[in-house]
XYZ file of C-alpha atoms in Angstrom:
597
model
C 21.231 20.845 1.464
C 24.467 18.468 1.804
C 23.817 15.459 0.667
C 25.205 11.860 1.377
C 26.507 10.590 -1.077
C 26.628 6.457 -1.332
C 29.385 4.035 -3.665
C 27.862 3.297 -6.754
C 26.665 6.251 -8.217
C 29.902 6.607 -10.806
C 28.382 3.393 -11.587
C 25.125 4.413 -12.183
C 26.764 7.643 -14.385
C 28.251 4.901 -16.639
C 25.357 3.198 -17.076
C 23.902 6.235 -18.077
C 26.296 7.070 -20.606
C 26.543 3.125 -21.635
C 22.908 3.437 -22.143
C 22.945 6.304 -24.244
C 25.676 5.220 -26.776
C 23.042 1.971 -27.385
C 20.014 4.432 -28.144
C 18.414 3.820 -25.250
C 16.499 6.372 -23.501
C 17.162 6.833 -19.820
C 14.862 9.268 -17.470
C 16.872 10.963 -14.186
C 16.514 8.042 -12.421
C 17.930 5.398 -14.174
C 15.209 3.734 -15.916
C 14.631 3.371 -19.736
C 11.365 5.207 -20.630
C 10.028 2.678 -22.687
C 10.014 -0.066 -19.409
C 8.265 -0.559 -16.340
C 10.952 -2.232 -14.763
C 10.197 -2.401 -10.980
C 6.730 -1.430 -8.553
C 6.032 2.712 -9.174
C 8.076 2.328 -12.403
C 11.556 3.367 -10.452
C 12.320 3.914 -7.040
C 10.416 7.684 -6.699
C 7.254 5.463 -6.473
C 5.988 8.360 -8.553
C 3.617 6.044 -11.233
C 4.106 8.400 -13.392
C 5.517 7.609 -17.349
C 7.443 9.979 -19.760
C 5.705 7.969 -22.705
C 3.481 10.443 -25.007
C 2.474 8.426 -27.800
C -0.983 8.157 -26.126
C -2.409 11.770 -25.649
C -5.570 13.412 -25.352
C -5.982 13.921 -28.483
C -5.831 9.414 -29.322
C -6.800 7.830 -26.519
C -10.401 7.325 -27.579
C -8.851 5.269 -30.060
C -7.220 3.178 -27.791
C -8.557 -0.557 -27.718
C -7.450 -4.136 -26.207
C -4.066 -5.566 -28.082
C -4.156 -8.901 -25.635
C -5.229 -10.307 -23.352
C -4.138 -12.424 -20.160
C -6.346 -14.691 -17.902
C -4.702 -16.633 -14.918
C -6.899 -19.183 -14.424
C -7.323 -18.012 -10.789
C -10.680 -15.666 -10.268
C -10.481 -13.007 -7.887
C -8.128 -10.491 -5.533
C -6.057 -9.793 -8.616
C -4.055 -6.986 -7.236
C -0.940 -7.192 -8.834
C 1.289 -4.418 -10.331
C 2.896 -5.853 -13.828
C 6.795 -4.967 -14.181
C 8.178 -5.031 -17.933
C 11.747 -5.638 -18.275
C 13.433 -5.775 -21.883
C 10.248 -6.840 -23.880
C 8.999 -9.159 -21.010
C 6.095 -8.499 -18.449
C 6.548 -10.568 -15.052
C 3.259 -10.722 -13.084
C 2.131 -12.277 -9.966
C -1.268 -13.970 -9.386
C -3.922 -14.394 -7.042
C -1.971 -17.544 -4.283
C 0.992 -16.053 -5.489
C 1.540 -17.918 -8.607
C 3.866 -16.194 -10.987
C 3.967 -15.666 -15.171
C 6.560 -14.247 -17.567
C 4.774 -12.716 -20.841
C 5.825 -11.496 -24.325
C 5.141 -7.739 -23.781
C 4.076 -7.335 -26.705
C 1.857 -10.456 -27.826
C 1.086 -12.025 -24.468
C 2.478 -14.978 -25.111
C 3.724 -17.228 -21.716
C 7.232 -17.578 -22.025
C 7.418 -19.258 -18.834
C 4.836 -19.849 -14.947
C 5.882 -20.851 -11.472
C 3.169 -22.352 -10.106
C 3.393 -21.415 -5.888
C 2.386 -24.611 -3.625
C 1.624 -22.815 -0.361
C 3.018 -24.599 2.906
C 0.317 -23.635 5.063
C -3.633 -22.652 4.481
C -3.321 -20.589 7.121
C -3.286 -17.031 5.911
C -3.585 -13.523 6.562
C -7.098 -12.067 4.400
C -7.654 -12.841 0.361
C -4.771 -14.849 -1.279
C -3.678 -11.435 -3.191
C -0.266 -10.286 -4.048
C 0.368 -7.039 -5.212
C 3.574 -7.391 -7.560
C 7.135 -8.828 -8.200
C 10.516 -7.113 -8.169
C 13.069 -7.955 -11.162
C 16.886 -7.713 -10.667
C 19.889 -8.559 -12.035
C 17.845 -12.075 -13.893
C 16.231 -12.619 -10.854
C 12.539 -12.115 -10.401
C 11.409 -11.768 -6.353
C 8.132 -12.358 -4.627
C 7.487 -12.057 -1.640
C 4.062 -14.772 -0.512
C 1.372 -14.769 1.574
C 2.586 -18.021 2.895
C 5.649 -16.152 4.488
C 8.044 -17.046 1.913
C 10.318 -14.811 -0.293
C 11.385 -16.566 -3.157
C 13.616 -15.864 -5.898
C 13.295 -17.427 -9.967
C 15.427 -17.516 -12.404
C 13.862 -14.745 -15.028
C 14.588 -16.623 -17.950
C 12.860 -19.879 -17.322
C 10.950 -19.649 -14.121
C 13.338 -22.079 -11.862
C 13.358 -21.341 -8.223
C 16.506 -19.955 -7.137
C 16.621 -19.880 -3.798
C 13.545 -20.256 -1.382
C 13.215 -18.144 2.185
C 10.939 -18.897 4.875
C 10.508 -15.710 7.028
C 7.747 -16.888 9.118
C 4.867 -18.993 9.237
C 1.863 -17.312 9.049
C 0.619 -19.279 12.280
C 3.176 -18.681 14.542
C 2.371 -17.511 18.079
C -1.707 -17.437 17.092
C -3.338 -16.301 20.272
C -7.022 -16.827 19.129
C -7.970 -17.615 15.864
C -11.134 -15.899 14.279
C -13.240 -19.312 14.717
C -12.815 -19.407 18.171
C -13.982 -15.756 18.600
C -16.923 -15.435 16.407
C -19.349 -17.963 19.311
C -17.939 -15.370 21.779
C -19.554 -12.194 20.097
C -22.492 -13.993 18.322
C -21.419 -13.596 14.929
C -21.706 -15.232 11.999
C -19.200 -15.515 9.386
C -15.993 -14.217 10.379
C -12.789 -13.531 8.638
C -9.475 -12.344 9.464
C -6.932 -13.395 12.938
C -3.519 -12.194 13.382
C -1.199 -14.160 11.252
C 1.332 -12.747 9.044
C 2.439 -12.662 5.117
C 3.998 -10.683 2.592
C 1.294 -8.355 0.338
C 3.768 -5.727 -0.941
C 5.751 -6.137 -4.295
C 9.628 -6.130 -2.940
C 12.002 -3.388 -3.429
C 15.464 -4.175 -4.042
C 17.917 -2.013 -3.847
C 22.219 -2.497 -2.619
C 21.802 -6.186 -3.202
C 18.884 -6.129 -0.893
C 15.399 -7.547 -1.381
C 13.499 -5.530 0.947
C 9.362 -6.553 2.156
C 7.428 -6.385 5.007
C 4.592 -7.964 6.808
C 1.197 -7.321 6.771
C -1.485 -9.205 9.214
C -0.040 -7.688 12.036
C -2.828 -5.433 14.051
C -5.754 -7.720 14.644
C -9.296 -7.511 13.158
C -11.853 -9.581 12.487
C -14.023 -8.393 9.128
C -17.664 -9.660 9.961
C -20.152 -10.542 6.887
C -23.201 -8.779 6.465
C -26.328 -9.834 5.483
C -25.090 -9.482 1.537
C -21.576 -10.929 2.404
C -19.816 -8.470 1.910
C -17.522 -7.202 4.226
C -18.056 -3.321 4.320
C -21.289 -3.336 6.574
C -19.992 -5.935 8.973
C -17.632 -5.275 11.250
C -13.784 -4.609 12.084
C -13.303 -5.873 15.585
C -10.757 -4.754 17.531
C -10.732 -6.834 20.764
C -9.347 -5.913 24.156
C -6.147 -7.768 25.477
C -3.446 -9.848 23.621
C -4.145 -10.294 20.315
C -1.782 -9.309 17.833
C 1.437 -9.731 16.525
C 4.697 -7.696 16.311
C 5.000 -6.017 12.510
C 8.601 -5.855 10.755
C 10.226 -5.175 7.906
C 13.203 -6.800 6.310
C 16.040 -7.517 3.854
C 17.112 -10.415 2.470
C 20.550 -11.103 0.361
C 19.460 -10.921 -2.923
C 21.679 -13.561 -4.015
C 21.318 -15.868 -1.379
C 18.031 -15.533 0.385
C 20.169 -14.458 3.823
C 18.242 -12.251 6.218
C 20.534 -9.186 6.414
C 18.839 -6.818 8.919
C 14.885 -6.649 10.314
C 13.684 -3.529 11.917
C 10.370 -4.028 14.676
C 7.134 -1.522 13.449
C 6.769 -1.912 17.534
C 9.419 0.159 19.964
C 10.452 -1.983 22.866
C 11.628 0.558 25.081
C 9.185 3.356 24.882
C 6.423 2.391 22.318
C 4.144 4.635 25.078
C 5.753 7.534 23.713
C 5.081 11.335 24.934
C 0.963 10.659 25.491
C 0.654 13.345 23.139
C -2.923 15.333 23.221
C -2.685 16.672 19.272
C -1.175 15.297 16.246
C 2.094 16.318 15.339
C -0.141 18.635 12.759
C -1.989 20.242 15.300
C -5.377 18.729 15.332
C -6.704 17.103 18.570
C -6.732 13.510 19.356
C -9.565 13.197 22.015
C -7.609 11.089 24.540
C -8.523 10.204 28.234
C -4.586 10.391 29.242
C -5.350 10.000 32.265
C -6.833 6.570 31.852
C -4.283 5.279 29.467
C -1.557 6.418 31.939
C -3.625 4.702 34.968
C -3.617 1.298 32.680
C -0.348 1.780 31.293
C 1.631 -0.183 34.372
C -0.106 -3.062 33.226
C -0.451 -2.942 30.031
C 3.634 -2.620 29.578
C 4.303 -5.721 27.298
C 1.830 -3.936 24.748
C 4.543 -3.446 22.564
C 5.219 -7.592 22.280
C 1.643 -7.846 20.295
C 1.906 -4.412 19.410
C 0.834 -4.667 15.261
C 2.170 -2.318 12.834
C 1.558 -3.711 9.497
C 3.715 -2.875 5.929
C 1.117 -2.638 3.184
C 3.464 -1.025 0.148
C 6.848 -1.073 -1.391
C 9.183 1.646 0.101
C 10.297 4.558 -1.852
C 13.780 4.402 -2.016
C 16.382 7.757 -2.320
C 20.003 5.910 -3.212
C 22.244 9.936 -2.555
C 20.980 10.081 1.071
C 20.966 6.094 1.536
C 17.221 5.872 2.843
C 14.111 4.031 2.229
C 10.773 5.439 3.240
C 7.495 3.332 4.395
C 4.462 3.550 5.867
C 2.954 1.746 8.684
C -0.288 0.070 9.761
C -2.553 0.368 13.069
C -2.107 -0.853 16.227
C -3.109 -4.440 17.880
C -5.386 -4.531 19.319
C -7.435 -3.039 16.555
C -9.445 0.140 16.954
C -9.190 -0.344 20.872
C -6.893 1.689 22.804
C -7.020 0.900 26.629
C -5.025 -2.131 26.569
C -2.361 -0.519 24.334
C -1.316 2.855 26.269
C 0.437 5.927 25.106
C 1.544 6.747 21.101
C 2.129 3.365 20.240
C 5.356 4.010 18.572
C 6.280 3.362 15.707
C 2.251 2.855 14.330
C 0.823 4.782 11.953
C 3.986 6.344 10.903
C 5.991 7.480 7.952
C 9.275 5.761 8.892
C 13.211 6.588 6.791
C 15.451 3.588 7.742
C 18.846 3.326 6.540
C 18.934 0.701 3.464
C 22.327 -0.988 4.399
C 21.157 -1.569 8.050
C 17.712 -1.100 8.792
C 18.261 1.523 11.284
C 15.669 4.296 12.312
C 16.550 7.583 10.598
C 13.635 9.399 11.533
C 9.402 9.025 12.132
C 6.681 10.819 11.450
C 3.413 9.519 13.390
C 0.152 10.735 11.736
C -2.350 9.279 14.458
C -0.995 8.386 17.189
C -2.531 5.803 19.554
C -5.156 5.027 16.713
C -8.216 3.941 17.489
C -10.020 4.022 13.692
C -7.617 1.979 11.225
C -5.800 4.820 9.620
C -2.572 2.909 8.604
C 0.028 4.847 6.475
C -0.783 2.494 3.448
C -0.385 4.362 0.442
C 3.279 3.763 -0.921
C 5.009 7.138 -0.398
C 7.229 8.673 -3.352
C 10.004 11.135 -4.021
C 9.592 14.974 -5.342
C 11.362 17.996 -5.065
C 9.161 20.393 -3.023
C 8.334 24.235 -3.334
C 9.306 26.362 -0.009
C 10.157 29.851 -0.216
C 13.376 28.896 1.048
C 13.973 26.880 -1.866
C 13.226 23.768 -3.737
C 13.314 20.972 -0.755
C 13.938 17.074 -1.585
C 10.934 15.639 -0.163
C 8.452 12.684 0.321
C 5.392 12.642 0.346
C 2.395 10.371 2.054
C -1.039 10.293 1.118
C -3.281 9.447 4.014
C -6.255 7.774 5.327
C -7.065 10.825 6.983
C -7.685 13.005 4.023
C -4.598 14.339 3.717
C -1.679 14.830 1.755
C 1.832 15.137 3.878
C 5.087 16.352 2.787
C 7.989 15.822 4.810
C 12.024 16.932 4.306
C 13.168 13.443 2.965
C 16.685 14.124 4.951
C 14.975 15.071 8.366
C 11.491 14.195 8.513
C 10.251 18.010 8.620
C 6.487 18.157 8.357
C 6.924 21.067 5.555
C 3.663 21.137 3.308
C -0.034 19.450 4.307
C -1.977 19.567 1.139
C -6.167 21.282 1.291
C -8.482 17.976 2.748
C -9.079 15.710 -0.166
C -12.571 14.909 1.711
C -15.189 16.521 3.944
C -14.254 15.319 7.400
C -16.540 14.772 10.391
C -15.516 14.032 14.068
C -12.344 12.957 13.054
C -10.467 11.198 15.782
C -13.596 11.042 18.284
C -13.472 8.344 20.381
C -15.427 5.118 19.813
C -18.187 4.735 21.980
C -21.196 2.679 23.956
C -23.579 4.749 21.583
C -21.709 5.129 18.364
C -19.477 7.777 17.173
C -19.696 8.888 13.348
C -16.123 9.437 11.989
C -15.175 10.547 8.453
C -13.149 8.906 6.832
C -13.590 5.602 8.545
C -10.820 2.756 8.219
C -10.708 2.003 4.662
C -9.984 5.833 4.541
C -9.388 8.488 1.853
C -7.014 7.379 0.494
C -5.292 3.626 1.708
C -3.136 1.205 0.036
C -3.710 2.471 -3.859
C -0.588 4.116 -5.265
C -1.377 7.807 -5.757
C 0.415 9.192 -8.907
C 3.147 11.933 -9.339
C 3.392 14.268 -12.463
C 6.563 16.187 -11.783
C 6.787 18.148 -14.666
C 3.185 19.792 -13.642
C 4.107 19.486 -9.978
C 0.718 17.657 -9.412
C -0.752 14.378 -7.477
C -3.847 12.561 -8.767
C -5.455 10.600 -6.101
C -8.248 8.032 -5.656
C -10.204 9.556 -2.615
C -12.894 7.538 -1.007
C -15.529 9.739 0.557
C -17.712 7.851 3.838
C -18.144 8.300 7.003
C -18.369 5.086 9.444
C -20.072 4.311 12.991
C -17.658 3.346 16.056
C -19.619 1.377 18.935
C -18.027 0.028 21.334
C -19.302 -3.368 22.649
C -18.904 -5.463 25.481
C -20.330 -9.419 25.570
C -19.566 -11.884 28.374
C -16.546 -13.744 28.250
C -15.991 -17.726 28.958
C -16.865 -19.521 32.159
C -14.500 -17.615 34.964
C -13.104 -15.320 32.157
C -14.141 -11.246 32.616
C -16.383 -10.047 29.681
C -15.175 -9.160 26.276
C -15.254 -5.532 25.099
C -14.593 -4.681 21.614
C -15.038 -1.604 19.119
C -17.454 -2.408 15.911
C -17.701 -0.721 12.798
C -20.514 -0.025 10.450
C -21.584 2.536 7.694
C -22.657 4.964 8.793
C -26.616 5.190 7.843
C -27.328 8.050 5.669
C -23.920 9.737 4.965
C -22.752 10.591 1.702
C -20.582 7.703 0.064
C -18.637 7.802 -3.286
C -15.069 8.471 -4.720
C -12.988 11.012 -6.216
C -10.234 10.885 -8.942
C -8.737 14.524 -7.355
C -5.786 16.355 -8.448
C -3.178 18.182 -5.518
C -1.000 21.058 -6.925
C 1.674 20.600 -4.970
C 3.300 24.028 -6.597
C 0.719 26.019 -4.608
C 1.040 24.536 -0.970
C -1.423 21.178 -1.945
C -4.492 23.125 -3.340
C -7.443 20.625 -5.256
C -7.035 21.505 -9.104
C -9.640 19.421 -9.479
C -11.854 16.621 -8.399
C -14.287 14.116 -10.490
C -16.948 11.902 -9.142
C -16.659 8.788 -10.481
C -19.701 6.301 -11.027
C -18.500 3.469 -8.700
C -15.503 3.086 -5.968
C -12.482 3.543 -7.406
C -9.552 1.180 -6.927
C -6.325 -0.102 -8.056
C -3.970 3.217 -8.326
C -3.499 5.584 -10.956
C -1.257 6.218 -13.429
C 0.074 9.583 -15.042
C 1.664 10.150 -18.291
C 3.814 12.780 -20.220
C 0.566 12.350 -22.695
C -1.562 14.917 -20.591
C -3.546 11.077 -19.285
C -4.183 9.925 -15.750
C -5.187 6.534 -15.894
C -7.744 5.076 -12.867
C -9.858 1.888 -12.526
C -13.310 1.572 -10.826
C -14.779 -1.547 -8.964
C -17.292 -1.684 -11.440
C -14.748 -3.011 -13.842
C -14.212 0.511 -16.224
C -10.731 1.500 -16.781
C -11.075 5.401 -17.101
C -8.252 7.792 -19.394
C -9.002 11.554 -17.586
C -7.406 14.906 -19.259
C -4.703 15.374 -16.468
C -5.476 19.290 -17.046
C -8.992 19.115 -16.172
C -10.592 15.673 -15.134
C -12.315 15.190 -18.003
C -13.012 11.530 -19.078
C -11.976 11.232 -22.467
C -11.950 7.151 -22.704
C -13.569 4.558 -21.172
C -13.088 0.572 -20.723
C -15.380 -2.099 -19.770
C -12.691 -5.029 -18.656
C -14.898 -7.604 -17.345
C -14.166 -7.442 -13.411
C -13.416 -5.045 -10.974
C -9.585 -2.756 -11.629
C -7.732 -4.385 -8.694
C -4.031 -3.521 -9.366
C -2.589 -0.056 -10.730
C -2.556 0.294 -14.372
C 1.014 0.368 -16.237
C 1.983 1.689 -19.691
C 5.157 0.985 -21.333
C 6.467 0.616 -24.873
C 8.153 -1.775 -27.655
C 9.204 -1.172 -31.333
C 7.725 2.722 -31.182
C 3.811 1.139 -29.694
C 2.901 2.225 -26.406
C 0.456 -0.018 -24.008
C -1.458 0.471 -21.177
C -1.727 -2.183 -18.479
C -4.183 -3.034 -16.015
C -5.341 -6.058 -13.666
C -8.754 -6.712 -13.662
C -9.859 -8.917 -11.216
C -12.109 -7.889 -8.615
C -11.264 -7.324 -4.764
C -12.232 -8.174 -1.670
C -15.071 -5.387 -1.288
C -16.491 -7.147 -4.633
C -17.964 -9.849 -2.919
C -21.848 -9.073 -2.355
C -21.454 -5.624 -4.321
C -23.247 -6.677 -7.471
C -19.743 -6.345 -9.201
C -18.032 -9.980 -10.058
C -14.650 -11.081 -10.218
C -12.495 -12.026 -12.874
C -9.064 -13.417 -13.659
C -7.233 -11.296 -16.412
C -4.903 -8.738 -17.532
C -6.149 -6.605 -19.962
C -3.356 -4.760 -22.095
C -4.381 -2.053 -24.568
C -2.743 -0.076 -27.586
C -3.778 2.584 -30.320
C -4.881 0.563 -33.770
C -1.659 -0.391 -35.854
């Protein structure tokens, strides 16, 4: 495959060599081993370590070395990044601390002062990016911000949108309308994902696009309410973009939405082969007007790209249409939803798309960050990426063309899948939080295998319609609830992607898992549970070999890297969203573990 090639790599050859000469150890793609320098632990996304000092054979010895609490209880999402003996880690309302890796000490905290209270869901951010003695976030507030790495000073200061801007109903005003009681949610936008920066860029996009409204239960929690998706307007217009790394300049911004065409082909199947269930007709009938769709359109960006510097292209997934989980006012495909997307990094133009569901009507965003690995064909080895999916599914695509050219065995037992929503209720599995959604899936590439956190559920789609105001037609909207007597629990599963994306294996765990995993060069795949255990499985079999209690809920993916010859193991642990009325509390710290001295 010809491949092309970008400046800089010389420089990156040098670097290599530089690197060596200093006894530092460098892995293929440019990072030392011992670090976890950006999101994924380089730009493969892969999660995966070539640290071995923890094995199967130690890891029940392994126990807490320190121990970090923000202050700040709850959402605690974040991904740490450890850069020359320093860990960098963002915080529940985006507050930001730089740590001695090894003792936990603070070196330095920005403390964020939001400029609006307006925000899109839980105040969680999911990581930092650090680059040349910069560190980026990117804030629910709309702001991307860069510090100075060495003391915490704000640098320079972006506003990329207010989170309020061009509100069409707020979640408040809806919740008389349908008789509800506590409602949460509206379509506003902010930054979630850690950035990615890459040619000088600081890359991020928005999530809070495709409108929902997440409806308490009688618990208050938020997984046997509702996700609302209401008919008309509401929504806003996803994008992702770069910024000037050492200026805060917007450089390019490329629309989730497709303004001429979003209707797409009105396909009947997937571009896999499995039928959608549409009423084409209909759509087609409503389509003329319907035609400004595309302006409220959604398409949110959950996770940091994947990022291949030889053929110049960053790959992301994403999210679900607006209106939510109603179709009729929203025609055709809805291009570029639900879609593995390859944009070119210097310009933010479209390279090529891959639409799992098109015109979605059950909240399968392409969440999961995708990541880099050279594929098995009997043509050949292929460079690919690959895309876990809400569906159930594991994709791999060409990474130069977009071929569809491997869909792994289904991670879960599926039911109706992409039936229609309807006056009665349709059962669906997987419902919208899906197999597999935002959690980083991990990549060992040495044994050519993926190790997943599946979700296993099915959900019930009604759709409802309740009068609307005085002289205003009536409201119809698509509900979701558990579905009443289906199986629910989740998987740690391993994909052999060597033998066309077979399960190796596949472990009940004892509560919902979360976070991400991690996979190391010691035979470990590290994966947290809701319940607050951080779990070390034998990569070759499943097999839990070491267990954690750390207080709260895993809500971030666990990290390992090492200093002075001692390896640690990383993880957030403080609660999620789903925590709230699940018996399971929150918590505010950053629990880092090591084998005894």
């Amino acid at each position: 495959m010809a491949l092309h090639q970008t400046p800089g790599r010389a420089g990156d050859a040098a670097l290599v060599a530089m690197s060596l000469l200093a006894g530092t150890l460098l892995t293929s793609s440019g990072a030392s081993a011992d670090e976890w320098p950006m999101f994924g632990r380089d730009h493969t996304n892969r999660h995966f370590s070539p640290l071995a000092t923890i094995d199967r054979s130690n890891v029940g010895k392994l126990r807490p070395a320190w121990i970090f609490q923000t202050g700040i209880t709850g959402y605690f999402q974040a991904e740490p990044v450890v850069v020359d003996g320093v860990m960098y880690l963002s915080t529940t309302q985006n507050h930001v601390a730089a740590l001695d890796a090894k003792s936990g000490r603070v070196l330095w905290t920005y403390t964020h002062k939001a400029r609006t209270e307006k925000i899109f869901g839980p105040p969680s951010n999911r990581g930092v990016a650090v680059s040349g003695g910069k560190v980026f976030e990117a804030t629910m507030d709309g702001r991307v911000i860069a510090l100075d790495a060495k003391t915490g000073k704000v640098l320079w200061d972006h506003e990329a949108v207010r989170p309020e801007e061009g509100e069409s109903e707020t979640a408040s005003d809806l919740a008389g309308k349908l008789g509800a009681g506590a409602v949460q949610g509206s379509s506003r936008l902010g930054f979630k994902m850690p950035p990615l920066v890459a040619e000088g860029l600081v890359i991020v996009g928005v999530a809070g696009a495709g409108y929902g409204l997440h409806v308490e239960d009688e618990k208050g929690g938020l997984d046997g309410g509702a996700v609302v998706g209401i008919e008309g307007g509401y929504g806003r217009r996803g994008w992702l973009a770069a910024y000037d790394a050492a200026t805060g300049e917007e450089r390019w911004r490329w629309y989730v939405t497709k303004e001429d065409g979003w209707e797409g082909g009105f396909v009947e199947k997937t571009a896999d082969g499995v039928p959608l269930n549409r009423d084409i007709a209909a759509e087609k009938a409503a389509a003329p007007e319907h035609r400004d769709a595309w302006k409220v359109g959604g398409g949110s960006l959950w996770m940091t790209p994947a990022y291949d510097a030889d053929l110049g292209l960053i790959y992301v997934g994403t999210g679900n249409p607006a209106p939510q989980n109603f179709g009729l006012s929203r025609p055709g495909d809805n291009l570029y939803t639900m879609s593995l997307v390859a944009l070119d990094v210097r310009t933010g133009k479209l390279r090529w798309y891959h639409q799992q569901v098109p015109h979605d009507e059950w909240g399968y965003d392409v969440a999961s960050p995708p990541f880099l690995l050279d594929y098995t064909t009997p043509q050949g080895p292929v460079k690919a990426v690959a895309e876990a999916s809400k569906t159930g599914w594991l994709y791999v695509h060409d990474r130069a063309t977009g071929a569809l050219i491997g869909r792994s065995a289904p991670l879960i037992t599926q039911k109706n899948l992409y039936a229609p929503p309807t006056e009665t209720g349709t059962v669906v599995s997987p419902g919208p939080l899906g197999a597999i959604s935002w959690h980083p899936v991990a990549f060992d590439p040495a044994a050519n295998t993926a190790y997943a956190q599946v979700r296993h559920g099915a959900t019930t789609y009604t759709v409802r319609t309740v009068p609307g105001a005085p002289g205003k037609p009536p409201i119809r909207f698509t509900e979701t609830s558990e579905a009443k007597g289906e199986p629910s629990f989740s998987t740690l599963t391993a994909i052999d992607l060597a033998k066309s994306g077979a399960i190796k294996w596949s472990v009940k765990a004892g509560s919902r898992l979360s976070g991400g995993t991690l996979a190391t060069a010691g035979g470990l795949v590290f994966s947290g549970e809701e319940d607050g255990h951080l779990d070390a499985h034998d990569a070759a079999s499943g097999e839990v070999l070491w267990r954690f209690q750390c207080g709260a809920g895993i809500g971030g993916p666990p990290i390992t890297y090492s200093l002075d010859g001692r390896q640690y193991v990383a993880v957030a642990a403080g609660g999620a969203s789903f925590t709230k009325g699940s018996g399971f509390g929150t918590g505010d710290a950053l629990v880092v573990f090591s084998l005894p001295e």
